[in-house]
Amino acid sequence: MSGIRVLVAGASIAGPALAHWLRRWGAEVTVVERASGLRPGGQAVDARGVTREVIRRMGLDAAVRAARTETAGAHIVDADGNVLETYRADDDGGDGFISEIEILRGDLSRVLYDHTRDGVDYLFGDRIAELTQDPDGVDVIFASGDRRRFDLVIGADGLHSALRAMVFGPRERFVRHLGLVLAFYSVPNEFGLDRWLLDYQESGRSAGLRPIRDATRAMAMFTFPAADFDVDYRDIEAQKSLLRERMAGMGWMAPRILAHLDDSPDFYLDQVAQVVMDRWSSGRVALLGDAAFSSSPMSGQGTGLALVGAYLLAGELAAAGWDPEAGFAGYEARMRSFVEANQEIGRLHARMLVGTGTSTEPEWSPELIERAINGLDLPDYPGMPDSRTTAGSPITSSAKS
């Protein structure tokens, strides 16, 4: 056991994934989450390319596949429901528009939590209130009044990261709005939806329905252009009012889907944005996932960046003997190009949807897409167990040559 004490802020995907790897390296891990529990539902997230290998190395391939939406593909439809275009889940070797491994964000979060909960200290309904670091550690005061000292603190608390604001500065320095807003919420499946996602687009807006594992329900999806975004991301009623206002007059089945807005238990709305930072660490504090390098849902790779980043961050720290300067530097060096490729994909997709693209902008080149999906070689860290190692157990294998 390393005896290293690590605090991770955020229990969605990046946080529990990092906890998984840190625990296997022998660290003592605490995850603090301001919500009272795991958030259900949410958008469907994909595992493509190198991300699938990370899941395999975690030993979670079977569990993740068992929780898939099992979406067969997507139909782009007109206002009368006629199919205009079709994309299949097995296109491009399972790495296409609809990924072979597609899972609701909340379901993936549950898989990761269930596989780490016995070896990780989860603190729900709490948050970091104050943080002070020195050369040897970090003193943390929680909102509950609890005080603890850690060797390292990692912020995996999303686009609106409170830890990022506390350590690196206000969100305006780092968050780049891409001109879109998106919303998700589950609805009764009264639309005859089977295993196919339906997507309707009109005047820069989109409405859609996607299948989920519970065939009696479906996930509603909306996007609309917005030059700016000033609605409080925690004010649900204001968000619902904004969605109704911006989707007024939308064709297809949009009015029927919107009629379920007030009945949904899992409504979510937020801006489509990226986080761009010169550094993802400061002293003994570092950032991971959307908190550090959100590529936006338009990239289709936000979850992949979180999972790959968790593997690299834990591995680089362990390889550096838990020295934060060397470990964080190695993590950034390995991740930076992969992040930049996925952020470029996200920007191109957003520009296409809002109609601001120009002929001088980069095209969706095969090289860029390949770099965004597979453009990172996963190192085999000394002592890294194979996929047969029990998830959540500390590493005990001897170092590889």
mmCIF file of C-alpha atoms in Angstrom:
data_model
loop_
_atom_site.group_PDB
_atom_site.id
_atom_site.type_symbol
_atom_site.label_atom_id
_atom_site.label_comp_id
_atom_site.label_asym_id
_atom_site.label_seq_id
_atom_site.Cartn_x
_atom_site.Cartn_y
_atom_site.Cartn_z
ATOM 1 C CA MET A 1 0.000 0.000 0.000
ATOM 2 C CA SER A 2 1.249 3.493 -0.865
ATOM 3 C CA GLY A 3 -0.391 5.279 2.068
ATOM 4 C CA ILE A 4 -1.079 8.254 -0.217
ATOM 5 C CA ARG A 5 -4.305 10.032 0.686
ATOM 6 C CA VAL A 6 -6.190 11.502 -2.253
ATOM 7 C CA LEU A 7 -9.379 13.562 -2.228
ATOM 8 C CA VAL A 8 -11.443 13.558 -5.429
ATOM 9 C CA ALA A 9 -14.211 16.124 -5.904
ATOM 10 C CA GLY A 10 -17.086 14.813 -8.042
ATOM 11 C CA ALA A 11 -18.831 11.425 -8.228
ATOM 12 C CA SER A 12 -20.177 11.369 -11.773
ATOM 13 C CA ILE A 13 -17.816 9.547 -14.160
ATOM 14 C CA ALA A 14 -14.306 11.020 -14.015
ATOM 15 C CA GLY A 15 -14.200 10.910 -10.205
ATOM 16 C CA PRO A 16 -15.170 7.254 -9.650
ATOM 17 C CA ALA A 17 -13.014 6.197 -12.628
ATOM 18 C CA LEU A 18 -10.007 7.902 -11.066
ATOM 19 C CA ALA A 19 -10.870 6.394 -7.686
ATOM 20 C CA HIS A 20 -10.845 2.952 -9.318
ATOM 21 C CA TRP A 21 -7.271 3.369 -10.589
ATOM 22 C CA LEU A 22 -5.933 5.160 -7.515
ATOM 23 C CA ARG A 23 -7.295 2.409 -5.299
ATOM 24 C CA ARG A 24 -5.661 -0.242 -7.463
ATOM 25 C CA TRP A 25 -2.365 1.612 -7.076
ATOM 26 C CA GLY A 26 -2.807 1.404 -3.304
ATOM 27 C CA ALA A 27 -3.918 4.964 -2.517
ATOM 28 C CA GLU A 28 -6.486 5.799 0.154
ATOM 29 C CA VAL A 29 -9.250 7.576 -1.765
ATOM 30 C CA THR A 30 -12.069 9.840 -0.621
ATOM 31 C CA VAL A 31 -14.656 11.093 -3.120
ATOM 32 C CA VAL A 32 -16.807 14.057 -2.110
ATOM 33 C CA GLU A 33 -19.999 14.860 -4.016
ATOM 34 C CA ARG A 34 -22.231 17.837 -3.270
ATOM 35 C CA ALA A 35 -25.378 16.036 -4.500
ATOM 36 C CA SER A 36 -27.151 13.736 -2.074
ATOM 37 C CA GLY A 37 -26.680 10.746 -4.386
ATOM 38 C CA LEU A 38 -25.889 9.652 -7.913
ATOM 39 C CA ARG A 39 -27.763 11.563 -10.608
ATOM 40 C CA PRO A 40 -29.831 9.231 -12.845
ATOM 41 C CA GLY A 41 -30.471 9.432 -16.574
ATOM 42 C CA GLY A 42 -28.773 12.102 -18.617
ATOM 43 C CA GLN A 43 -27.420 12.031 -22.115
ATOM 44 C CA ALA A 44 -26.151 8.885 -23.767
ATOM 45 C CA VAL A 45 -22.366 8.709 -23.713
ATOM 46 C CA ASP A 46 -20.128 6.651 -25.964
ATOM 47 C CA ALA A 47 -16.996 4.547 -25.649
ATOM 48 C CA ARG A 48 -14.945 4.600 -28.817
ATOM 49 C CA GLY A 49 -11.453 3.541 -29.803
ATOM 50 C CA VAL A 50 -8.886 3.751 -27.034
ATOM 51 C CA THR A 51 -11.639 4.282 -24.433
ATOM 52 C CA ARG A 52 -12.834 0.707 -24.963
ATOM 53 C CA GLU A 53 -9.353 -0.525 -24.077
ATOM 54 C CA VAL A 54 -9.388 1.503 -20.843
ATOM 55 C CA ILE A 55 -12.715 -0.082 -19.898
ATOM 56 C CA ARG A 56 -11.262 -3.521 -20.620
ATOM 57 C CA ARG A 57 -8.227 -2.807 -18.433
ATOM 58 C CA MET A 58 -10.578 -1.728 -15.656
ATOM 59 C CA GLY A 59 -12.190 -5.157 -15.825
ATOM 60 C CA LEU A 60 -15.562 -3.510 -16.475
ATOM 61 C CA ASP A 61 -16.210 -4.449 -20.095
ATOM 62 C CA ALA A 62 -18.987 -6.922 -19.261
ATOM 63 C CA ALA A 63 -20.652 -4.594 -16.735
ATOM 64 C CA VAL A 64 -20.608 -1.638 -19.126
ATOM 65 C CA ARG A 65 -21.933 -3.683 -22.030
ATOM 66 C CA ALA A 66 -24.712 -5.066 -19.848
ATOM 67 C CA ALA A 67 -25.891 -1.489 -19.155
ATOM 68 C CA ARG A 68 -25.827 -0.300 -22.780
ATOM 69 C CA THR A 69 -28.827 1.364 -24.362
ATOM 70 C CA GLU A 70 -28.523 -1.223 -27.177
ATOM 71 C CA THR A 71 -29.462 1.445 -29.719
ATOM 72 C CA ALA A 72 -29.439 -0.060 -33.210
ATOM 73 C CA GLY A 73 -28.792 3.256 -34.914
ATOM 74 C CA ALA A 74 -30.250 6.657 -35.720
ATOM 75 C CA HIS A 75 -32.833 7.910 -38.201
ATOM 76 C CA ILE A 76 -32.803 11.569 -39.261
ATOM 77 C CA VAL A 77 -36.451 12.353 -40.025
ATOM 78 C CA ASP A 78 -38.557 15.126 -41.525
ATOM 79 C CA ALA A 79 -41.573 16.792 -39.904
ATOM 80 C CA ASP A 80 -43.827 13.918 -41.029
ATOM 81 C CA GLY A 81 -41.511 11.256 -39.652
ATOM 82 C CA ASN A 82 -40.121 10.169 -43.014
ATOM 83 C CA VAL A 83 -36.551 8.864 -42.781
ATOM 84 C CA LEU A 84 -34.010 11.090 -44.544
ATOM 85 C CA GLU A 85 -30.748 9.489 -43.371
ATOM 86 C CA THR A 86 -29.768 6.386 -41.401
ATOM 87 C CA TYR A 87 -26.715 5.661 -39.260
ATOM 88 C CA ARG A 88 -26.092 2.202 -37.795
ATOM 89 C CA ALA A 89 -24.312 1.283 -34.569
ATOM 90 C CA ASP A 90 -21.944 -1.016 -36.458
ATOM 91 C CA ASP A 91 -20.817 1.721 -38.875
ATOM 92 C CA ASP A 92 -17.064 2.440 -38.814
ATOM 93 C CA GLY A 93 -16.336 -0.607 -36.691
ATOM 94 C CA GLY A 94 -18.641 0.571 -33.904
ATOM 95 C CA ASP A 95 -16.978 3.991 -33.656
ATOM 96 C CA GLY A 96 -19.441 5.915 -35.815
ATOM 97 C CA PHE A 97 -22.231 8.420 -35.149
ATOM 98 C CA ILE A 98 -23.917 5.862 -32.877
ATOM 99 C CA SER A 99 -21.251 4.006 -30.931
ATOM 100 C CA GLU A 100 -21.358 0.256 -30.359
ATOM 101 C CA ILE A 101 -20.942 0.982 -26.641
ATOM 102 C CA GLU A 102 -23.527 3.636 -25.815
ATOM 103 C CA ILE A 103 -24.736 4.036 -22.249
ATOM 104 C CA LEU A 104 -26.679 6.677 -20.326
ATOM 105 C CA ARG A 105 -24.400 8.872 -18.250
ATOM 106 C CA GLY A 106 -26.256 7.932 -15.080
ATOM 107 C CA ASP A 107 -25.969 4.206 -15.812
ATOM 108 C CA LEU A 108 -22.210 4.433 -16.384
ATOM 109 C CA SER A 109 -21.866 6.440 -13.185
ATOM 110 C CA ARG A 110 -23.700 3.654 -11.351
ATOM 111 C CA VAL A 111 -21.412 0.963 -12.802
ATOM 112 C CA LEU A 112 -18.311 2.878 -11.700
ATOM 113 C CA TYR A 113 -19.704 3.592 -8.255
ATOM 114 C CA ASP A 114 -20.782 -0.005 -7.650
ATOM 115 C CA HIS A 115 -17.281 -1.222 -8.532
ATOM 116 C CA THR A 116 -15.505 1.220 -6.220
ATOM 117 C CA ARG A 117 -17.837 1.770 -3.275
ATOM 118 C CA ASP A 118 -16.330 -0.969 -1.080
ATOM 119 C CA GLY A 119 -12.772 0.368 -1.319
ATOM 120 C CA VAL A 120 -13.421 4.109 -1.528
ATOM 121 C CA ASP A 121 -14.832 6.561 1.032
ATOM 122 C CA TYR A 122 -17.750 8.364 -0.660
ATOM 123 C CA LEU A 123 -19.078 11.525 0.997
ATOM 124 C CA PHE A 124 -22.411 12.526 -0.547
ATOM 125 C CA GLY A 125 -24.160 15.769 0.316
ATOM 126 C CA ASP A 126 -20.923 17.580 1.105
ATOM 127 C CA ARG A 127 -18.346 19.723 -0.697
ATOM 128 C CA ILE A 128 -14.989 21.427 -0.303
ATOM 129 C CA ALA A 129 -15.518 24.795 1.420
ATOM 130 C CA GLU A 130 -11.888 25.806 1.925
ATOM 131 C CA LEU A 131 -8.572 24.470 0.721
ATOM 132 C CA THR A 132 -5.021 25.386 1.720
ATOM 133 C CA GLN A 133 -1.965 23.644 0.333
ATOM 134 C CA ASP A 134 1.670 23.611 1.370
ATOM 135 C CA PRO A 135 4.693 21.707 -0.005
ATOM 136 C CA ASP A 136 3.735 18.564 1.926
ATOM 137 C CA GLY A 137 -0.054 18.335 1.631
ATOM 138 C CA VAL A 138 -3.466 19.959 1.380
ATOM 139 C CA ASP A 139 -5.702 20.960 4.286
ATOM 140 C CA VAL A 140 -9.387 20.787 3.420
ATOM 141 C CA ILE A 141 -12.401 22.132 5.288
ATOM 142 C CA PHE A 142 -15.688 20.626 4.115
ATOM 143 C CA ALA A 143 -19.021 22.436 4.142
ATOM 144 C CA SER A 144 -20.125 19.987 6.838
ATOM 145 C CA GLY A 145 -17.361 21.345 9.082
ATOM 146 C CA ASP A 146 -15.188 18.248 8.789
ATOM 147 C CA ARG A 147 -11.445 18.962 8.467
ATOM 148 C CA ARG A 148 -8.979 16.586 6.838
ATOM 149 C CA ARG A 149 -5.505 16.598 5.350
ATOM 150 C CA PHE A 150 -4.665 14.936 2.027
ATOM 151 C CA ASP A 151 -1.554 14.436 -0.047
ATOM 152 C CA LEU A 152 -3.326 15.300 -3.304
ATOM 153 C CA VAL A 153 -6.671 16.809 -4.342
ATOM 154 C CA ILE A 154 -8.232 16.187 -7.767
ATOM 155 C CA GLY A 155 -11.166 18.158 -9.167
ATOM 156 C CA ALA A 156 -13.477 15.989 -11.261
ATOM 157 C CA ASP A 157 -16.524 18.140 -10.635
ATOM 158 C CA GLY A 158 -17.527 18.982 -14.180
ATOM 159 C CA LEU A 159 -17.949 21.993 -16.409
ATOM 160 C CA HIS A 160 -18.970 24.241 -13.486
ATOM 161 C CA SER A 161 -16.119 22.997 -11.270
ATOM 162 C CA ALA A 162 -16.097 24.744 -7.902
ATOM 163 C CA LEU A 163 -12.597 23.446 -7.210
ATOM 164 C CA ARG A 164 -11.308 24.946 -10.465
ATOM 165 C CA ALA A 165 -12.711 28.336 -9.484
ATOM 166 C CA MET A 166 -11.228 28.024 -5.999
ATOM 167 C CA VAL A 167 -7.704 27.165 -7.139
ATOM 168 C CA PHE A 168 -7.310 28.436 -10.713
ATOM 169 C CA GLY A 169 -9.669 31.421 -10.976
ATOM 170 C CA PRO A 170 -13.178 32.360 -12.159
ATOM 171 C CA ARG A 171 -14.952 30.224 -14.740
ATOM 172 C CA GLU A 172 -14.978 33.061 -17.297
ATOM 173 C CA ARG A 173 -11.253 32.545 -17.824
ATOM 174 C CA PHE A 174 -11.650 28.978 -18.981
ATOM 175 C CA VAL A 175 -15.215 28.216 -20.172
ATOM 176 C CA ARG A 176 -15.861 28.803 -23.888
ATOM 177 C CA HIS A 177 -19.541 28.853 -24.897
ATOM 178 C CA LEU A 178 -20.057 27.228 -28.319
ATOM 179 C CA GLY A 179 -23.364 28.904 -29.160
ATOM 180 C CA LEU A 180 -25.672 25.982 -28.327
ATOM 181 C CA VAL A 181 -27.837 24.855 -25.427
ATOM 182 C CA LEU A 182 -28.951 21.262 -24.940
ATOM 183 C CA ALA A 183 -31.535 19.576 -22.747
ATOM 184 C CA PHE A 184 -32.342 15.970 -21.810
ATOM 185 C CA TYR A 185 -35.130 14.344 -19.810
ATOM 186 C CA SER A 186 -36.921 11.002 -19.757
ATOM 187 C CA VAL A 187 -40.511 10.661 -20.964
ATOM 188 C CA PRO A 188 -43.065 7.834 -21.261
ATOM 189 C CA ASN A 189 -42.505 5.904 -24.478
ATOM 190 C CA GLU A 190 -45.838 6.732 -26.045
ATOM 191 C CA PHE A 191 -44.162 7.354 -29.405
ATOM 192 C CA GLY A 192 -43.672 3.774 -30.598
ATOM 193 C CA LEU A 193 -39.921 4.114 -30.206
ATOM 194 C CA ASP A 194 -38.012 0.864 -30.616
ATOM 195 C CA ARG A 195 -34.212 0.478 -30.767
ATOM 196 C CA TRP A 196 -33.739 3.418 -33.143
ATOM 197 C CA LEU A 197 -32.939 6.998 -32.184
ATOM 198 C CA LEU A 198 -35.035 9.611 -33.985
ATOM 199 C CA ASP A 199 -33.685 13.091 -34.710
ATOM 200 C CA TYR A 200 -35.524 16.034 -36.265
ATOM 201 C CA GLN A 201 -33.833 19.301 -37.203
ATOM 202 C CA GLU A 202 -35.426 22.635 -38.009
ATOM 203 C CA SER A 203 -33.909 26.122 -38.309
ATOM 204 C CA GLY A 204 -30.828 25.338 -36.240
ATOM 205 C CA ARG A 205 -32.863 23.564 -33.576
ATOM 206 C CA SER A 206 -33.216 19.840 -33.017
ATOM 207 C CA ALA A 207 -35.615 17.541 -31.195
ATOM 208 C CA GLY A 208 -35.041 13.865 -30.679
ATOM 209 C CA LEU A 209 -35.953 10.682 -28.887
ATOM 210 C CA ARG A 210 -33.559 7.916 -28.005
ATOM 211 C CA PRO A 211 -34.269 4.422 -26.653
ATOM 212 C CA ILE A 212 -33.125 3.427 -23.188
ATOM 213 C CA ARG A 213 -33.016 0.040 -21.468
ATOM 214 C CA ASP A 214 -36.482 0.585 -19.942
ATOM 215 C CA ALA A 215 -38.592 0.171 -23.094
ATOM 216 C CA THR A 216 -41.561 1.882 -21.399
ATOM 217 C CA ARG A 217 -39.623 5.148 -21.396
ATOM 218 C CA ALA A 218 -37.459 7.158 -23.775
ATOM 219 C CA MET A 219 -34.941 9.975 -23.464
ATOM 220 C CA ALA A 220 -35.982 13.309 -24.976
ATOM 221 C CA MET A 221 -33.278 15.541 -26.440
ATOM 222 C CA PHE A 222 -33.377 19.178 -27.554
ATOM 223 C CA THR A 223 -30.757 21.613 -28.810
ATOM 224 C CA PHE A 224 -31.115 25.236 -29.830
ATOM 225 C CA PRO A 225 -28.696 28.041 -30.747
ATOM 226 C CA ALA A 226 -27.966 30.747 -28.185
ATOM 227 C CA ALA A 227 -25.319 33.417 -28.636
ATOM 228 C CA ASP A 228 -24.950 33.683 -24.863
ATOM 229 C CA PHE A 229 -26.181 31.802 -21.830
ATOM 230 C CA ASP A 230 -26.979 33.427 -18.518
ATOM 231 C CA VAL A 231 -29.464 31.045 -16.874
ATOM 232 C CA ASP A 232 -28.367 29.654 -13.524
ATOM 233 C CA TYR A 233 -27.443 26.034 -14.138
ATOM 234 C CA ARG A 234 -29.136 25.105 -10.828
ATOM 235 C CA ASP A 235 -32.419 26.977 -11.504
ATOM 236 C CA ILE A 236 -34.510 24.176 -13.000
ATOM 237 C CA GLU A 237 -37.718 26.189 -13.428
ATOM 238 C CA ALA A 238 -35.916 28.964 -15.296
ATOM 239 C CA GLN A 239 -34.307 26.343 -17.525
ATOM 240 C CA LYS A 240 -37.665 24.766 -18.347
ATOM 241 C CA SER A 241 -39.110 28.163 -19.204
ATOM 242 C CA LEU A 242 -36.168 28.862 -21.488
ATOM 243 C CA LEU A 243 -36.610 25.514 -23.262
ATOM 244 C CA ARG A 244 -40.330 26.115 -23.839
ATOM 245 C CA GLU A 245 -39.609 29.600 -25.164
ATOM 246 C CA ARG A 246 -36.851 28.521 -27.568
ATOM 247 C CA MET A 247 -38.690 25.435 -28.866
ATOM 248 C CA ALA A 248 -41.997 27.236 -29.498
ATOM 249 C CA GLY A 249 -43.415 26.425 -32.917
ATOM 250 C CA MET A 250 -41.142 23.406 -33.408
ATOM 251 C CA GLY A 251 -42.590 20.782 -35.735
ATOM 252 C CA TRP A 252 -42.574 16.971 -35.719
ATOM 253 C CA MET A 253 -43.424 15.476 -32.280
ATOM 254 C CA ALA A 254 -41.777 18.292 -30.330
ATOM 255 C CA PRO A 255 -45.020 19.608 -28.745
ATOM 256 C CA ARG A 256 -45.926 16.102 -27.485
ATOM 257 C CA ILE A 257 -42.452 15.640 -26.026
ATOM 258 C CA LEU A 258 -42.504 19.069 -24.375
ATOM 259 C CA ALA A 259 -45.861 18.234 -22.783
ATOM 260 C CA HIS A 260 -43.982 15.874 -20.427
ATOM 261 C CA LEU A 261 -41.520 18.520 -19.296
ATOM 262 C CA ASP A 262 -43.004 19.042 -15.823
ATOM 263 C CA ASP A 263 -43.416 15.321 -15.148
ATOM 264 C CA SER A 264 -39.808 14.343 -15.709
ATOM 265 C CA PRO A 265 -37.713 13.299 -12.677
ATOM 266 C CA ASP A 266 -34.362 13.891 -14.372
ATOM 267 C CA PHE A 267 -34.499 17.149 -16.345
ATOM 268 C CA TYR A 268 -31.126 18.547 -17.377
ATOM 269 C CA LEU A 269 -30.260 21.669 -19.398
ATOM 270 C CA ASP A 270 -26.947 23.431 -19.882
ATOM 271 C CA GLN A 271 -24.829 25.320 -22.345
ATOM 272 C CA VAL A 272 -22.616 23.505 -24.823
ATOM 273 C CA ALA A 273 -19.184 24.643 -23.761
ATOM 274 C CA GLN A 274 -15.531 23.729 -23.625
ATOM 275 C CA VAL A 275 -12.913 24.279 -20.948
ATOM 276 C CA VAL A 276 -9.563 25.518 -22.247
ATOM 277 C CA MET A 277 -6.647 25.792 -19.812
ATOM 278 C CA ASP A 278 -2.885 26.171 -20.170
ATOM 279 C CA ARG A 279 -2.323 23.934 -17.140
ATOM 280 C CA TRP A 280 -4.468 21.345 -15.397
ATOM 281 C CA SER A 281 -2.545 21.403 -12.136
ATOM 282 C CA SER A 282 -1.319 23.783 -9.464
ATOM 283 C CA GLY A 283 0.903 22.419 -6.725
ATOM 284 C CA ARG A 284 -0.826 19.397 -5.221
ATOM 285 C CA VAL A 285 -4.169 20.072 -6.918
ATOM 286 C CA ALA A 286 -5.108 18.885 -10.416
ATOM 287 C CA LEU A 287 -8.210 18.720 -12.606
ATOM 288 C CA LEU A 288 -9.693 15.856 -14.613
ATOM 289 C CA GLY A 289 -12.504 15.395 -17.119
ATOM 290 C CA ASP A 290 -14.827 18.278 -17.960
ATOM 291 C CA ALA A 291 -13.391 20.346 -15.106
ATOM 292 C CA ALA A 292 -10.046 20.407 -16.939
ATOM 293 C CA PHE A 293 -10.779 19.902 -20.628
ATOM 294 C CA SER A 294 -14.472 19.674 -21.479
ATOM 295 C CA SER A 295 -14.743 18.963 -25.192
ATOM 296 C CA SER A 296 -18.557 19.455 -25.046
ATOM 297 C CA PRO A 297 -21.195 16.842 -25.947
ATOM 298 C CA MET A 298 -20.696 17.875 -29.577
ATOM 299 C CA SER A 299 -17.436 15.926 -29.644
ATOM 300 C CA GLY A 300 -19.045 12.651 -28.593
ATOM 301 C CA GLN A 301 -15.892 11.983 -26.601
ATOM 302 C CA GLY A 302 -16.299 13.712 -23.246
ATOM 303 C CA THR A 303 -16.669 10.426 -21.402
ATOM 304 C CA GLY A 304 -13.754 8.956 -23.305
ATOM 305 C CA LEU A 305 -11.532 11.842 -22.246
ATOM 306 C CA ALA A 306 -12.597 11.345 -18.623
ATOM 307 C CA LEU A 307 -11.900 7.594 -18.619
ATOM 308 C CA VAL A 308 -8.611 7.820 -20.513
ATOM 309 C CA GLY A 309 -7.527 10.779 -18.395
ATOM 310 C CA ALA A 310 -8.267 8.880 -15.178
ATOM 311 C CA TYR A 311 -6.089 5.971 -16.298
ATOM 312 C CA LEU A 312 -3.212 8.258 -17.251
ATOM 313 C CA LEU A 313 -3.431 10.526 -14.210
ATOM 314 C CA ALA A 314 -3.339 7.640 -11.735
ATOM 315 C CA GLY A 315 -0.666 5.808 -13.714
ATOM 316 C CA GLU A 316 1.608 8.816 -14.077
ATOM 317 C CA LEU A 317 1.330 9.668 -10.384
ATOM 318 C CA ALA A 318 2.159 6.112 -9.363
ATOM 319 C CA ALA A 319 5.030 5.920 -11.872
ATOM 320 C CA ALA A 320 6.447 9.172 -10.428
ATOM 321 C CA GLY A 321 6.365 7.804 -6.897
ATOM 322 C CA TRP A 322 3.390 10.083 -6.147
ATOM 323 C CA ASP A 323 5.452 13.211 -6.752
ATOM 324 C CA PRO A 324 2.771 15.696 -7.899
ATOM 325 C CA GLU A 325 5.003 17.851 -10.086
ATOM 326 C CA ALA A 326 6.332 14.931 -12.131
ATOM 327 C CA GLY A 327 3.072 12.974 -12.129
ATOM 328 C CA PHE A 328 0.907 15.886 -13.210
ATOM 329 C CA ALA A 329 3.421 16.884 -15.887
ATOM 330 C CA GLY A 330 3.402 13.382 -17.361
ATOM 331 C CA TYR A 331 -0.401 13.299 -17.353
ATOM 332 C CA GLU A 332 -0.643 16.621 -19.182
ATOM 333 C CA ALA A 333 2.025 15.682 -21.728
ATOM 334 C CA ARG A 334 0.269 12.438 -22.644
ATOM 335 C CA MET A 335 -3.266 13.881 -22.749
ATOM 336 C CA ARG A 336 -2.851 17.290 -24.395
ATOM 337 C CA SER A 337 -2.896 16.307 -28.084
ATOM 338 C CA PHE A 338 -5.771 13.860 -27.554
ATOM 339 C CA VAL A 339 -7.787 16.581 -25.810
ATOM 340 C CA GLU A 340 -7.080 19.156 -28.515
ATOM 341 C CA ALA A 341 -8.225 16.815 -31.304
ATOM 342 C CA ASN A 342 -11.512 16.134 -29.521
ATOM 343 C CA GLN A 343 -12.081 19.783 -28.756
ATOM 344 C CA GLU A 344 -11.586 20.579 -32.449
ATOM 345 C CA ILE A 345 -14.218 17.960 -33.340
ATOM 346 C CA GLY A 346 -16.574 19.556 -30.814
ATOM 347 C CA ARG A 347 -16.064 23.032 -32.238
ATOM 348 C CA LEU A 348 -16.584 21.878 -35.830
ATOM 349 C CA HIS A 349 -19.786 20.054 -34.916
ATOM 350 C CA ALA A 350 -21.166 23.026 -32.981
ATOM 351 C CA ARG A 351 -20.387 25.438 -35.842
ATOM 352 C CA MET A 352 -22.142 23.125 -38.264
ATOM 353 C CA LEU A 353 -25.265 22.970 -36.088
ATOM 354 C CA VAL A 354 -25.499 26.721 -35.512
ATOM 355 C CA GLY A 355 -24.647 27.503 -39.144
ATOM 356 C CA THR A 356 -21.550 29.592 -38.478
ATOM 357 C CA GLY A 357 -19.091 27.414 -40.386
ATOM 358 C CA THR A 358 -17.038 28.947 -43.184
ATOM 359 C CA SER A 359 -15.177 27.460 -46.116
ATOM 360 C CA THR A 360 -11.844 28.434 -44.556
ATOM 361 C CA GLU A 361 -12.379 26.317 -41.439
ATOM 362 C CA PRO A 362 -10.788 22.864 -41.133
ATOM 363 C CA GLU A 363 -12.839 20.001 -42.527
ATOM 364 C CA TRP A 364 -13.743 16.756 -40.807
ATOM 365 C CA SER A 365 -10.623 15.050 -42.078
ATOM 366 C CA PRO A 366 -10.170 11.311 -41.506
ATOM 367 C CA GLU A 367 -6.873 12.130 -39.828
ATOM 368 C CA LEU A 368 -8.547 14.416 -37.279
ATOM 369 C CA ILE A 369 -11.260 11.856 -36.523
ATOM 370 C CA GLU A 370 -8.700 9.077 -36.090
ATOM 371 C CA ARG A 371 -6.609 11.264 -33.772
ATOM 372 C CA ALA A 372 -9.707 12.036 -31.710
ATOM 373 C CA ILE A 373 -10.672 8.367 -31.331
ATOM 374 C CA ASN A 374 -7.388 6.455 -31.292
ATOM 375 C CA GLY A 375 -4.736 9.158 -31.158
ATOM 376 C CA LEU A 376 -3.187 8.104 -27.871
ATOM 377 C CA ASP A 377 -1.008 5.104 -26.997
ATOM 378 C CA LEU A 378 -1.912 3.753 -23.578
ATOM 379 C CA PRO A 379 1.264 3.038 -21.633
ATOM 380 C CA ASP A 380 1.684 -0.232 -19.763
ATOM 381 C CA TYR A 381 2.751 1.170 -16.423
ATOM 382 C CA PRO A 382 5.174 -0.890 -14.315
ATOM 383 C CA GLY A 383 3.105 -3.059 -12.015
ATOM 384 C CA MET A 384 -0.129 -2.503 -13.944
ATOM 385 C CA PRO A 385 -2.427 -5.537 -13.515
ATOM 386 C CA ASP A 386 -4.199 -7.139 -16.437
ATOM 387 C CA SER A 387 -7.962 -7.137 -16.915
ATOM 388 C CA ARG A 388 -8.382 -10.253 -14.744
ATOM 389 C CA THR A 389 -7.503 -8.302 -11.615
ATOM 390 C CA THR A 390 -10.530 -7.747 -9.420
ATOM 391 C CA ALA A 391 -11.887 -4.237 -9.909
ATOM 392 C CA GLY A 392 -11.161 -2.012 -6.946
ATOM 393 C CA SER A 393 -8.427 -4.176 -5.419
ATOM 394 C CA PRO A 394 -4.975 -2.692 -4.763
ATOM 395 C CA ILE A 395 -2.144 -3.560 -7.117
ATOM 396 C CA THR A 396 0.130 -6.261 -5.787
ATOM 397 C CA SER A 397 1.739 -7.563 -8.977
ATOM 398 C CA SER A 398 5.453 -7.125 -9.483
ATOM 399 C CA ALA A 399 6.785 -4.499 -11.870
ATOM 400 C CA LYS A 400 7.051 -5.349 -15.528
ATOM 401 C CA SER A 401 10.310 -4.864 -17.333
#
